[in-house]
PDB file of C-alpha atoms in Angstrom:
ATOM      1  CA  MET O   1      -0.001  -0.262   0.111  1.00 57.00           C
ATOM      2  CA  PRO O   2       1.584   3.189  -0.817  1.00 66.00           C
ATOM      3  CA  ILE O   3       2.244   5.738   1.935  1.00 74.00           C
ATOM      4  CA  THR O   4      -0.226   8.717   1.546  1.00 78.00           C
ATOM      5  CA  GLN O   5      -0.583  11.983   3.324  1.00 78.00           C
ATOM      6  CA  ARG O   6      -3.136  10.787   5.322  1.00 81.00           C
ATOM      7  CA  ASN O   7      -1.569   7.957   6.393  1.00 83.00           C
ATOM      8  CA  VAL O   8       1.166   9.658   7.805  1.00 81.00           C
ATOM      9  CA  THR O   9      -1.302  12.476   9.387  1.00 81.00           C
ATOM     10  CA  LEU O  10      -3.176   9.461  11.172  1.00 83.00           C
ATOM     11  CA  LEU O  11      -0.062   7.993  12.397  1.00 83.00           C
ATOM     12  CA  MET O  12       1.265  10.901  13.719  1.00 82.00           C
ATOM     13  CA  LEU O  13      -1.711  11.858  15.797  1.00 81.00           C
ATOM     14  CA  VAL O  14      -1.961   8.148  17.047  1.00 87.00           C
ATOM     15  CA  ILE O  15       2.025   9.131  18.288  1.00 85.00           C
ATOM     16  CA  PHE O  16       0.972  12.367  19.584  1.00 80.00           C
ATOM     17  CA  ASN O  17      -2.114  10.852  21.511  1.00 80.00           C
ATOM     18  CA  THR O  18       0.155   8.130  22.991  1.00 85.00           C
ATOM     19  CA  GLY O  19       2.788  10.776  23.914  1.00 80.00           C
ATOM     20  CA  ILE O  20       0.147  13.458  25.490  1.00 77.00           C
ATOM     21  CA  LEU O  21      -0.997  10.469  27.474  1.00 80.00           C
ATOM     22  CA  GLY O  22       2.205   9.531  28.547  1.00 80.00           C
ATOM     23  CA  VAL O  23       3.064  13.237  29.611  1.00 74.00           C
ATOM     24  CA  THR O  24      -0.146  13.426  31.614  1.00 77.00           C
ATOM     25  CA  GLY O  25       0.295  10.123  33.558  1.00 80.00           C
ATOM     26  CA  ILE O  26       4.147  11.762  34.295  1.00 77.00           C
ATOM     27  CA  PHE O  27       2.404  14.831  35.544  1.00 70.00           C
ATOM     28  CA  TRP O  28      -0.426  13.107  37.629  1.00 78.00           C
ATOM     29  CA  MET O  29       2.467  11.058  39.236  1.00 79.00           C
ATOM     30  CA  THR O  30       5.032  13.928  39.762  1.00 74.00           C
ATOM     31  CA  ASN O  31       1.713  16.103  41.352  1.00 70.00           C
ATOM     32  CA  ALA O  32       2.531  18.813  38.524  1.00 63.00           C
ATOM     33  CA  ARG O  33      -0.804  20.568  39.176  1.00 65.00           C
ATOM     34  CA  THR O  34       0.177  23.506  36.760  1.00 68.00           C
ATOM     35  CA  LEU O  35       0.872  21.569  33.711  1.00 67.00           C
ATOM     36  CA  LEU O  36      -1.777  18.406  34.746  1.00 72.00           C
ATOM     37  CA  PRO O  37      -5.071  20.437  33.317  1.00 77.00           C
ATOM     38  CA  ILE O  38      -3.270  21.396  29.770  1.00 73.00           C
ATOM     39  CA  ALA O  39      -2.012  17.970  29.434  1.00 73.00           C
ATOM     40  CA  VAL O  40      -5.638  16.490  30.027  1.00 79.00           C
ATOM     41  CA  VAL O  41      -7.482  19.170  28.075  1.00 81.00           C
ATOM     42  CA  GLY O  42      -4.404  18.490  25.187  1.00 78.00           C
ATOM     43  CA  SER O  43      -5.483  14.751  25.469  1.00 82.00           C
ATOM     44  CA  PHE O  44      -9.058  14.921  25.219  1.00 85.00           C
ATOM     45  CA  LEU O  45      -8.427  17.558  22.060  1.00 85.00           C
ATOM     46  CA  LEU O  46      -5.965  15.529  20.081  1.00 83.00           C
ATOM     47  CA  ILE O  47      -8.065  12.410  20.382  1.00 86.00           C
ATOM     48  CA  ALA O  48     -10.934  14.554  19.421  1.00 89.00           C
ATOM     49  CA  LEU O  49      -8.915  15.910  16.132  1.00 85.00           C
ATOM     50  CA  LEU O  50      -8.022  12.209  15.705  1.00 85.00           C
ATOM     51  CA  PHE O  51     -11.286  10.887  15.035  1.00 89.00           C
ATOM     52  CA  ALA O  52     -12.421  13.619  13.431  1.00 89.00           C
ATOM     53  CA  TYR O  53      -9.628  13.556  10.862  1.00 85.00           C
ATOM     54  CA  TRP O  54     -10.447   9.604  10.717  1.00 89.00           C
ATOM     55  CA  HIS O  55     -13.802  10.547   9.671  1.00 89.00           C
ATOM     56  CA  GLY O  56     -12.463  12.836   6.601  1.00 87.00           C
ATOM     57  CA  TRP O  57     -12.596  16.099   8.131  1.00 90.00           C
ATOM     58  CA  GLU O  58      -9.286  17.684   6.457  1.00 88.00           C
ATOM     59  CA  PRO O  59      -8.714  20.920   8.866  1.00 89.00           C
ATOM     60  CA  ALA O  60      -7.975  18.469  11.861  1.00 87.00           C
ATOM     61  CA  ARG O  61      -4.390  17.881  11.169  1.00 87.00           C
ATOM     62  CA  PHE O  62      -4.077  21.569  11.046  1.00 88.00           C
ATOM     63  CA  LEU O  63      -5.538  22.416  14.011  1.00 88.00           C
ATOM     64  CA  ALA O  64      -3.394  19.615  15.714  1.00 86.00           C
ATOM     65  CA  SER O  65      -0.551  21.277  14.338  1.00 85.00           C
ATOM     66  CA  ALA O  66      -1.335  24.615  15.474  1.00 87.00           C
ATOM     67  CA  PHE O  67      -2.533  23.094  18.859  1.00 84.00           C
ATOM     68  CA  LEU O  68       0.891  21.520  19.219  1.00 83.00           C
ATOM     69  CA  ALA O  69       2.881  24.567  18.439  1.00 84.00           C
ATOM     70  CA  ILE O  70       0.849  26.657  21.046  1.00 84.00           C
ATOM     71  CA  VAL O  71       1.252  24.179  23.654  1.00 79.00           C
ATOM     72  CA  ILE O  72       5.227  23.796  22.885  1.00 79.00           C
ATOM     73  CA  ALA O  73       5.423  27.758  22.998  1.00 79.00           C
ATOM     74  CA  GLY O  74       3.200  28.062  26.118  1.00 74.00           C
ATOM     75  CA  THR O  75       5.342  25.481  28.257  1.00 69.00           C
ATOM     76  CA  ILE O  76       8.672  26.260  27.483  1.00 68.00           C
ATOM     77  CA  ASN O  77       9.469  28.249  30.049  1.00 62.00           C
ATOM     78  CA  ASP O  78       8.424  25.710  32.671  1.00 58.00           C
ATOM     79  CA  PRO O  79      11.390  24.358  34.956  1.00 53.00           C
ATOM     80  CA  LEU O  80      10.071  20.601  33.774  1.00 51.00           C
ATOM     81  CA  LEU O  81      10.647  20.911  30.479  1.00 50.00           C
ATOM     82  CA  THR O  82      14.297  22.847  31.022  1.00 47.00           C
ATOM     83  CA  PHE O  83      15.861  19.455  30.552  1.00 43.00           C
ATOM     84  CA  SER O  84      14.365  18.761  26.883  1.00 50.00           C
ATOM     85  CA  VAL O  85      15.046  22.393  25.909  1.00 50.00           C
ATOM     86  CA  GLY O  86      16.984  21.776  22.938  1.00 58.00           C
ATOM     87  CA  THR O  87      14.691  18.991  21.252  1.00 70.00           C
ATOM     88  CA  THR O  88      11.336  19.937  22.201  1.00 72.00           C
ATOM     89  CA  PRO O  89      10.826  23.220  20.487  1.00 79.00           C
ATOM     90  CA  LEU O  90      11.495  21.330  16.861  1.00 80.00           C
ATOM     91  CA  LEU O  91       8.825  18.854  17.719  1.00 81.00           C
ATOM     92  CA  ALA O  92       6.161  21.613  16.642  1.00 83.00           C
ATOM     93  CA  VAL O  93       8.064  22.354  13.514  1.00 85.00           C
ATOM     94  CA  SER O  94       8.552  18.463  12.473  1.00 85.00           C
ATOM     95  CA  ALA O  95       4.793  17.640  13.459  1.00 85.00           C
ATOM     96  CA  ALA O  96       4.052  20.962  11.155  1.00 86.00           C
ATOM     97  CA  ALA O  97       5.917  19.641   8.468  1.00 84.00           C
ATOM     98  CA  LEU O  98       4.712  15.999   8.797  1.00 83.00           C
ATOM     99  CA  ILE O  99       0.874  16.586   9.035  1.00 85.00           C
ATOM    100  CA  ALA O 100       0.180  20.108   7.845  1.00 84.00           C
ATOM    101  CA  THR O 101       1.942  22.095   4.827  1.00 84.00           C
ATOM    102  CA  PRO O 102       5.391  24.058   4.751  1.00 85.00           C
ATOM    103  CA  LEU O 103       3.403  27.392   5.424  1.00 87.00           C
ATOM    104  CA  TRP O 104       2.382  26.121   8.744  1.00 86.00           C
ATOM    105  CA  ALA O 105       5.626  24.742   9.600  1.00 86.00           C
ATOM    106  CA  VAL O 106       6.484  28.408   9.163  1.00 89.00           C
ATOM    107  CA  GLY O 107       4.059  29.547  11.458  1.00 87.00           C
ATOM    108  CA  SER O 108       4.837  26.947  14.106  1.00 87.00           C
ATOM    109  CA  THR O 109       8.866  27.997  13.882  1.00 86.00           C
ATOM    110  CA  LEU O 110       7.837  31.672  14.533  1.00 88.00           C
ATOM    111  CA  ILE O 111       5.254  30.787  17.318  1.00 87.00           C
ATOM    112  CA  VAL O 112       8.037  28.865  19.230  1.00 85.00           C
ATOM    113  CA  ALA O 113      11.100  31.246  18.179  1.00 85.00           C
ATOM    114  CA  MET O 114       8.907  33.789  20.183  1.00 85.00           C
ATOM    115  CA  ALA O 115       8.591  31.791  23.090  1.00 82.00           C
ATOM    116  CA  LEU O 116      12.556  31.147  23.206  1.00 81.00           C
ATOM    117  CA  LEU O 117      12.859  34.407  22.786  1.00 82.00           C
ATOM    118  CA  VAL O 118      10.920  35.019  25.995  1.00 79.00           C
ATOM    119  CA  ARG O 119      13.291  32.476  27.882  1.00 74.00           C
ATOM    120  CA  MET O 120      16.390  34.492  26.662  1.00 75.00           C
ATOM    121  CA  ALA O 121      15.310  37.443  28.089  1.00 74.00           C
ATOM    122  CA  ALA O 122      14.811  35.994  31.353  1.00 68.00           C
ATOM    123  CA  PRO O 123      17.018  36.845  34.197  1.00 70.00           C
ATOM    124  CA  ASP O 124      17.910  33.326  34.916  1.00 65.00           C
ATOM    125  CA  ALA O 125      18.164  32.423  31.228  1.00 62.00           C
ATOM    126  CA  ASP O 126      19.922  29.127  30.305  1.00 64.00           C
ATOM    127  CA  PHE O 127      19.013  29.194  26.655  1.00 64.00           C
ATOM    128  CA  PHE O 128      21.255  31.238  24.822  1.00 69.00           C
ATOM    129  CA  VAL O 129      21.695  32.910  21.511  1.00 77.00           C
ATOM    130  CA  ALA O 130      23.753  29.933  19.870  1.00 77.00           C
ATOM    131  CA  ASP O 131      21.290  27.496  20.812  1.00 74.00           C
ATOM    132  CA  PHE O 132      18.687  30.193  19.295  1.00 79.00           C
ATOM    133  CA  VAL O 133      20.551  29.983  15.953  1.00 82.00           C
ATOM    134  CA  ILE O 134      20.914  26.202  15.995  1.00 81.00           C
ATOM    135  CA  TYR O 135      16.878  26.049  16.679  1.00 80.00           C
ATOM    136  CA  LEU O 136      16.470  28.502  13.427  1.00 84.00           C
ATOM    137  CA  LEU O 137      18.919  26.444  11.598  1.00 85.00           C
ATOM    138  CA  ASN O 138      17.272  22.842  12.435  1.00 85.00           C
ATOM    139  CA  SER O 139      13.551  24.416  11.708  1.00 86.00           C
ATOM    140  CA  SER O 140      14.893  25.981   8.476  1.00 88.00           C
ATOM    141  CA  ALA O 141      16.264  22.571   7.273  1.00 87.00           C
ATOM    142  CA  ILE O 142      12.721  20.646   8.444  1.00 87.00           C
ATOM    143  CA  VAL O 143      11.018  23.276   6.574  1.00 88.00           C
ATOM    144  CA  LEU O 144      13.261  23.055   3.600  1.00 88.00           C
ATOM    145  CA  THR O 145      12.881  19.230   3.303  1.00 86.00           C
ATOM    146  CA  ARG O 146       9.224  19.293   3.352  1.00 85.00           C
ATOM    147  CA  VAL O 147       9.297  21.890   0.327  1.00 87.00           C
ATOM    148  CA  VAL O 148      11.427  19.700  -1.520  1.00 87.00           C
ATOM    149  CA  ALA O 149       9.035  16.592  -0.665  1.00 82.00           C
ATOM    150  CA  GLU O 150       5.946  18.492  -1.378  1.00 82.00           C
ATOM    151  CA  THR O 151       7.357  20.146  -4.715  1.00 86.00           C
ATOM    152  CA  ALA O 152       8.485  16.095  -5.856  1.00 85.00           C
ATOM    153  CA  THR O 153       5.398  15.333  -4.838  1.00 81.00           C
ATOM    154  CA  GLN O 154       3.514  17.928  -6.979  1.00 83.00           C
ATOM    155  CA  HIS O 155       5.938  17.184  -9.756  1.00 86.00           C
ATOM    156  CA  ALA O 156       4.759  13.629  -9.685  1.00 86.00           C
ATOM    157  CA  GLU O 157       1.088  14.289  -9.630  1.00 85.00           C
ATOM    158  CA  ALA O 158       1.348  16.804 -12.565  1.00 88.00           C
ATOM    159  CA  GLN O 159       3.310  14.158 -14.550  1.00 90.00           C
ATOM    160  CA  ALA O 160       0.610  11.325 -13.552  1.00 89.00           C
ATOM    161  CA  THR O 161      -2.174  13.714 -14.674  1.00 89.00           C
ATOM    162  CA  ALA O 162      -0.441  14.601 -17.762  1.00 89.00           C
ATOM    163  CA  ALA O 163       0.314  10.898 -18.500  1.00 91.00           C
ATOM    164  CA  GLU O 164      -3.548   9.967 -17.850  1.00 91.00           C
ATOM    165  CA  HIS O 165      -4.538  12.746 -20.041  1.00 90.00           C
ATOM    166  CA  ALA O 166      -2.121  11.751 -22.846  1.00 89.00           C
ATOM    167  CA  ARG O 167      -3.658   8.235 -22.200  1.00 90.00           C
ATOM    168  CA  ALA O 168      -6.953   9.399 -22.911  1.00 90.00           C
ATOM    169  CA  GLN O 169      -5.871  11.374 -25.840  1.00 91.00           C
ATOM    170  CA  SER O 170      -4.344   8.440 -27.194  1.00 90.00           C
ATOM    171  CA  GLU O 171      -7.323   6.274 -26.374  1.00 90.00           C
ATOM    172  CA  ILE O 172      -9.676   8.989 -28.386  1.00 92.00           C
ATOM    173  CA  GLN O 173      -6.999   8.969 -31.193  1.00 90.00           C
ATOM    174  CA  ALA O 174      -7.249   5.491 -31.318  1.00 90.00           C
ATOM    175  CA  ALA O 175     -11.439   5.479 -31.472  1.00 90.00           C
ATOM    176  CA  GLU O 176     -11.201   8.193 -34.283  1.00 90.00           C
ATOM    177  CA  LEU O 177      -8.556   6.478 -36.500  1.00 90.00           C
ATOM    178  CA  ALA O 178     -10.418   3.266 -36.145  1.00 89.00           C
ATOM    179  CA  GLN O 179     -13.981   4.911 -37.079  1.00 90.00           C
ATOM    180  CA  ARG O 180     -11.789   6.618 -40.031  1.00 90.00           C
ATOM    181  CA  SER O 181     -10.602   3.285 -41.236  1.00 89.00           C
ATOM    182  CA  ALA O 182     -13.982   1.907 -40.824  1.00 89.00           C
ATOM    183  CA  GLU O 183     -15.593   4.477 -43.052  1.00 88.00           C
ATOM    184  CA  LEU O 184     -12.678   4.302 -45.393  1.00 89.00           C
ATOM    185  CA  GLN O 185     -13.280   0.730 -45.990  1.00 90.00           C
ATOM    186  CA  THR O 186     -16.806   1.222 -46.355  1.00 86.00           C
ATOM    187  CA  GLN O 187     -16.178   3.918 -49.059  1.00 87.00           C
ATOM    188  CA  ASN O 188     -13.088   1.279 -50.295  1.00 85.00           C
ATOM    189  CA  GLU O 189     -16.239  -1.214 -50.961  1.00 84.00           C
ATOM    190  CA  GLN O 190     -18.401   1.132 -52.222  1.00 82.00           C
ATOM    191  CA  GLN O 191     -15.976   2.403 -54.731  1.00 81.00           C
ATOM    192  CA  ALA O 192     -15.163  -1.548 -55.758  1.00 72.00           C
ATOM    193  CA  GLN O 193     -19.025  -2.273 -55.925  1.00 72.00           C
ATOM    194  CA  LEU O 194     -19.140   0.913 -58.094  1.00 72.00           C
ATOM    195  CA  LEU O 195     -16.141   0.165 -60.438  1.00 62.00           C
ATOM    196  CA  ASP O 196     -17.552  -3.596 -60.765  1.00 62.00           C
ATOM    197  CA  LEU O 197     -21.061  -1.656 -61.827  1.00 56.00           C
ATOM    198  CA  VAL O 198     -19.081   0.348 -64.463  1.00 59.00           C
ATOM    199  CA  ALA O 199     -17.070  -2.650 -65.667  1.00 56.00           C
ATOM    200  CA  THR O 200     -20.439  -4.281 -66.169  1.00 53.00           C
ATOM    201  CA  LEU O 201     -21.826  -1.626 -68.089  1.00 56.00           C
ATOM    202  CA  GLU O 202     -18.873  -0.879 -70.110  1.00 57.00           C
ATOM    203  CA  THR O 203     -18.920  -4.226 -71.439  1.00 64.00           C
ATOM    204  CA  PRO O 204     -22.329  -5.815 -71.300  1.00 69.00           C
ATOM    205  CA  ALA O 205     -23.590  -9.092 -72.341  1.00 76.00           C
ATOM    206  CA  VAL O 206     -27.212  -9.596 -73.676  1.00 82.00           C
ATOM    207  CA  ASP O 207     -28.811 -12.589 -74.573  1.00 82.00           C
ATOM    208  CA  MET O 208     -30.319 -12.451 -78.296  1.00 82.00           C
ATOM    209  CA  ALA O 209     -31.433 -15.775 -78.502  1.00 83.00           C
ATOM    210  CA  ASP O 210     -31.041 -19.229 -76.746  1.00 83.00           C
ATOM    211  CA  GLY O 211     -26.986 -19.832 -76.739  1.00 85.00           C
ATOM    212  CA  VAL O 212     -26.629 -16.489 -78.548  1.00 88.00           C
ATOM    213  CA  LEU O 213     -24.934 -13.761 -76.695  1.00 88.00           C
ATOM    214  CA  LEU O 214     -24.387 -10.161 -77.497  1.00 88.00           C
ATOM    215  CA  ALA O 215     -21.283  -8.054 -76.657  1.00 86.00           C
ATOM    216  CA  PRO O 216     -21.710  -4.762 -77.803  1.00 87.00           C
ATOM    217  CA  ILE O 217     -18.324  -2.805 -77.458  1.00 83.00           C
ATOM    218  CA  VAL O 218     -19.042   1.179 -77.114  1.00 79.00           C
ATOM    219  CA  GLY O 219     -16.139   3.949 -76.608  1.00 75.00           C
ATOM    220  CA  HIS O 220     -12.276   3.708 -76.681  1.00 74.00           C
ATOM    221  CA  LEU O 221     -10.944  -0.083 -76.342  1.00 71.00           C
ATOM    222  CA  ASP O 222      -8.047   0.031 -73.815  1.00 72.00           C
ATOM    223  CA  THR O 223      -6.236  -2.466 -72.546  1.00 74.00           C
ATOM    224  CA  ARG O 224      -7.994  -2.443 -69.072  1.00 75.00           C
ATOM    225  CA  ARG O 225     -11.602  -3.082 -70.764  1.00 76.00           C
ATOM    226  CA  ALA O 226     -10.067  -5.547 -73.087  1.00 77.00           C
ATOM    227  CA  SER O 227      -9.049  -7.677 -70.279  1.00 81.00           C
ATOM    228  CA  GLN O 228     -12.292  -6.836 -68.971  1.00 80.00           C
ATOM    229  CA  LEU O 229     -14.271  -7.828 -71.796  1.00 79.00           C
ATOM    230  CA  THR O 230     -12.289 -11.386 -72.464  1.00 83.00           C
ATOM    231  CA  ALA O 231     -12.447 -12.058 -68.584  1.00 85.00           C
ATOM    232  CA  ARG O 232     -16.499 -11.429 -68.646  1.00 83.00           C
ATOM    233  CA  LEU O 233     -17.262 -12.865 -72.156  1.00 83.00           C
ATOM    234  CA  LEU O 234     -15.619 -16.270 -70.705  1.00 87.00           C
ATOM    235  CA  GLN O 235     -17.234 -16.276 -67.880  1.00 86.00           C
ATOM    236  CA  ASP O 236     -20.640 -15.556 -69.477  1.00 85.00           C
ATOM    237  CA  VAL O 237     -20.105 -18.223 -72.069  1.00 86.00           C
ATOM    238  CA  SER O 238     -19.000 -20.769 -69.185  1.00 87.00           C
ATOM    239  CA  GLU O 239     -22.287 -20.508 -66.902  1.00 86.00           C
ATOM    240  CA  ARG O 240     -24.535 -19.830 -69.900  1.00 82.00           C
ATOM    241  CA  ARG O 241     -23.581 -22.407 -72.087  1.00 83.00           C
ATOM    242  CA  THR O 242     -23.417 -20.388 -74.953  1.00 87.00           C
ATOM    243  CA  ARG O 243     -22.816 -21.778 -78.695  1.00 87.00           C
ATOM    244  CA  LEU O 244     -22.273 -18.180 -80.069  1.00 89.00           C
ATOM    245  CA  VAL O 245     -21.002 -14.714 -79.386  1.00 90.00           C
ATOM    246  CA  ILE O 246     -21.934 -11.779 -81.405  1.00 90.00           C
ATOM    247  CA  LEU O 247     -19.014  -8.895 -80.774  1.00 88.00           C
ATOM    248  CA  ASP O 248     -20.092  -5.587 -81.796  1.00 89.00           C
ATOM    249  CA  ILE O 249     -17.901  -2.819 -82.535  1.00 85.00           C
ATOM    250  CA  ALA O 250     -19.875  -0.551 -84.285  1.00 84.00           C
ATOM    251  CA  GLY O 251     -19.728   1.738 -81.241  1.00 81.00           C
ATOM    252  CA  VAL O 252     -15.592   1.938 -81.389  1.00 78.00           C
ATOM    253  CA  ASN O 253     -14.404   5.473 -81.884  1.00 71.00           C
ATOM    254  CA  ASN O 254     -10.981   4.584 -83.191  1.00 74.00           C
ATOM    255  CA  VAL O 255      -9.341   1.487 -84.569  1.00 74.00           C
ATOM    256  CA  ASP O 256      -5.310   1.205 -84.049  1.00 76.00           C
ATOM    257  CA  THR O 257      -2.805  -1.787 -83.754  1.00 77.00           C
ATOM    258  CA  ALA O 258      -3.409  -2.150 -80.143  1.00 78.00           C
ATOM    259  CA  VAL O 259      -7.571  -2.288 -80.298  1.00 78.00           C
ATOM    260  CA  ALA O 260      -7.242  -4.877 -82.964  1.00 79.00           C
ATOM    261  CA  GLN O 261      -4.841  -6.900 -81.137  1.00 81.00           C
ATOM    262  CA  ALA O 262      -7.556  -7.002 -77.930  1.00 81.00           C
ATOM    263  CA  ILE O 263     -10.352  -7.870 -80.213  1.00 81.00           C
ATOM    264  CA  LEU O 264      -8.252 -10.774 -81.910  1.00 84.00           C
ATOM    265  CA  HIS O 265      -7.179 -12.019 -78.407  1.00 85.00           C
ATOM    266  CA  THR O 266     -10.985 -11.690 -77.162  1.00 85.00           C
ATOM    267  CA  VAL O 267     -11.960 -13.630 -80.266  1.00 86.00           C
ATOM    268  CA  GLN O 268      -9.302 -16.563 -79.883  1.00 87.00           C
ATOM    269  CA  ALA O 269     -10.124 -17.017 -76.085  1.00 88.00           C
ATOM    270  CA  VAL O 270     -14.006 -17.381 -76.398  1.00 88.00           C
ATOM    271  CA  HIS O 271     -12.715 -19.785 -79.565  1.00 88.00           C
ATOM    272  CA  LEU O 272     -11.062 -22.015 -76.859  1.00 88.00           C
ATOM    273  CA  LEU O 273     -14.109 -22.556 -74.841  1.00 87.00           C
ATOM    274  CA  GLY O 274     -15.972 -24.060 -78.122  1.00 88.00           C
ATOM    275  CA  CYS O 275     -17.772 -21.121 -78.792  1.00 90.00           C
ATOM    276  CA  ASP O 276     -18.287 -19.300 -82.132  1.00 89.00           C
ATOM    277  CA  VAL O 277     -17.282 -15.516 -82.586  1.00 91.00           C
ATOM    278  CA  ILE O 278     -19.246 -13.208 -85.146  1.00 90.00           C
ATOM    279  CA  VAL O 279     -17.713  -9.656 -85.544  1.00 90.00           C
ATOM    280  CA  THR O 280     -20.269  -7.233 -86.476  1.00 90.00           C
ATOM    281  CA  GLY O 281     -19.991  -3.284 -86.891  1.00 88.00           C
ATOM    282  CA  ILE O 282     -17.110  -2.740 -88.751  1.00 85.00           C
ATOM    283  CA  SER O 283     -17.188   0.203 -90.623  1.00 81.00           C
ATOM    284  CA  ALA O 284     -15.735   1.320 -93.746  1.00 81.00           C
ATOM    285  CA  ALA O 285     -13.352   3.468 -92.391  1.00 79.00           C
ATOM    286  CA  VAL O 286     -12.653   0.868 -89.365  1.00 79.00           C
ATOM    287  CA  ALA O 287     -12.179  -1.445 -92.449  1.00 80.00           C
ATOM    288  CA  THR O 288      -9.745   0.470 -94.249  1.00 81.00           C
ATOM    289  CA  THR O 289      -7.877   1.525 -90.973  1.00 78.00           C
ATOM    290  CA  MET O 290      -7.409  -2.332 -90.099  1.00 78.00           C
ATOM    291  CA  THR O 291      -6.038  -3.069 -93.634  1.00 80.00           C
ATOM    292  CA  HIS O 292      -3.606  -0.223 -93.858  1.00 81.00           C
ATOM    293  CA  LEU O 293      -2.056  -1.457 -90.440  1.00 76.00           C
ATOM    294  CA  GLY O 294      -1.869  -4.965 -91.835  1.00 78.00           C
ATOM    295  CA  ILE O 295      -4.255  -6.639 -89.560  1.00 75.00           C
ATOM    296  CA  ASP O 296      -5.360 -10.006 -90.553  1.00 72.00           C
ATOM    297  CA  LEU O 297      -8.778 -10.776 -89.923  1.00 71.00           C
ATOM    298  CA  SER O 298      -9.188 -13.920 -92.286  1.00 72.00           C
ATOM    299  CA  GLY O 299     -10.077 -16.371 -89.209  1.00 74.00           C
ATOM    300  CA  ILE O 300     -12.749 -14.271 -88.250  1.00 81.00           C
ATOM    301  CA  THR O 301     -16.028 -14.351 -88.849  1.00 85.00           C
ATOM    302  CA  THR O 302     -17.876 -10.755 -89.733  1.00 87.00           C
ATOM    303  CA  ALA O 303     -21.319  -9.262 -90.276  1.00 89.00           C
ATOM    304  CA  ARG O 304     -22.599  -6.144 -90.889  1.00 88.00           C
ATOM    305  CA  THR O 305     -24.987  -6.120 -88.226  1.00 89.00           C
ATOM    306  CA  PRO O 306     -25.829  -7.865 -84.997  1.00 87.00           C
ATOM    307  CA  GLN O 307     -29.286  -9.205 -86.841  1.00 88.00           C
ATOM    308  CA  GLU O 308     -27.369 -10.594 -89.692  1.00 87.00           C
ATOM    309  CA  ALA O 309     -25.335 -12.575 -87.553  1.00 84.00           C
ATOM    310  CA  LEU O 310     -28.002 -13.957 -85.941  1.00 83.00           C
ATOM    311  CA  GLY O 311     -29.574 -14.837 -89.000  1.00 84.00           C
ATOM    312  CA  GLN O 312     -26.591 -16.613 -90.219  1.00 80.00           C
ATOM    313  CA  GLU O 313     -26.791 -18.554 -86.919  1.00 77.00           C
ATOM    314  CA  ILE O 314     -29.920 -19.554 -87.433  1.00 75.00           C
ATOM    315  CA  GLY O 315     -29.533 -20.516 -91.189  1.00 73.00           C
ATOM    316  CA  SER O 316     -26.574 -22.675 -90.311  1.00 69.00           C
ATOM    317  CA  ARG O 317     -28.845 -24.603 -87.683  1.00 65.00           C
ATOM    318  CA  LYS O 318     -31.219 -25.609 -90.340  1.00 58.00           C
TER     319      LYS O 318
END
């Protein structure tokens, strides 16, 4: 269990109560009638402060510190305490430093110092300037020690608070990152779905008749679209048990070597599945361009329109 200010204060209050009860017993046995009432009242007061602090009344520790300083200052000139004049004044300062604050320790030091000055001024003084200076030095050392300890405690608490704040901020940032990651994942999934939809719309495949599939190509045919077209046609041919694919390129704006090669590769891939392919929609301009490029389409069946290609298929089956 960590040592806290409350634990130290409770322990010191118990020690004070034990000590003052012992002093009360000594005064009773020595018939010290002058100090006995003070000791009895002090015993009851310290016991009350102990129970009050035990139940959470924080000012009890400050009252106990002030009471001890006043009692020591008030009895410092009594002959019975002469034997302990060197250590008794420091008791008030030490108690205030332990159970109160450095400021209360300074106050206890000043209260006892005034009592010591009174004792030094007495005709039969047995407490001298050197003793007073030693008392002040010892008291200052006790106060400074308490200041250093309290500063270190406050610094440690500040660091703990900062660490807790940093941990809370890290948790918040982690939660935000997780939320952003989930949002990005959702966006990526939606984007992938849109890309699939676009790819489907770019390379549609429509059933024209039983076993006949029409695949019109519209716009520019690049490597990406050619790969998508080939993959989609192969999948549809396999799933639909297609006998004939009509590849209509009437909507292709421009035909170059890359486009022509893509069309040839698509036709060859579909042929490997045992499916016939008829290319339709070859315009005069496209035919001229392909001729100039030296592209050989002799192995490919062509027709002017998809309807003509469908008619050829129907005629060949009769």
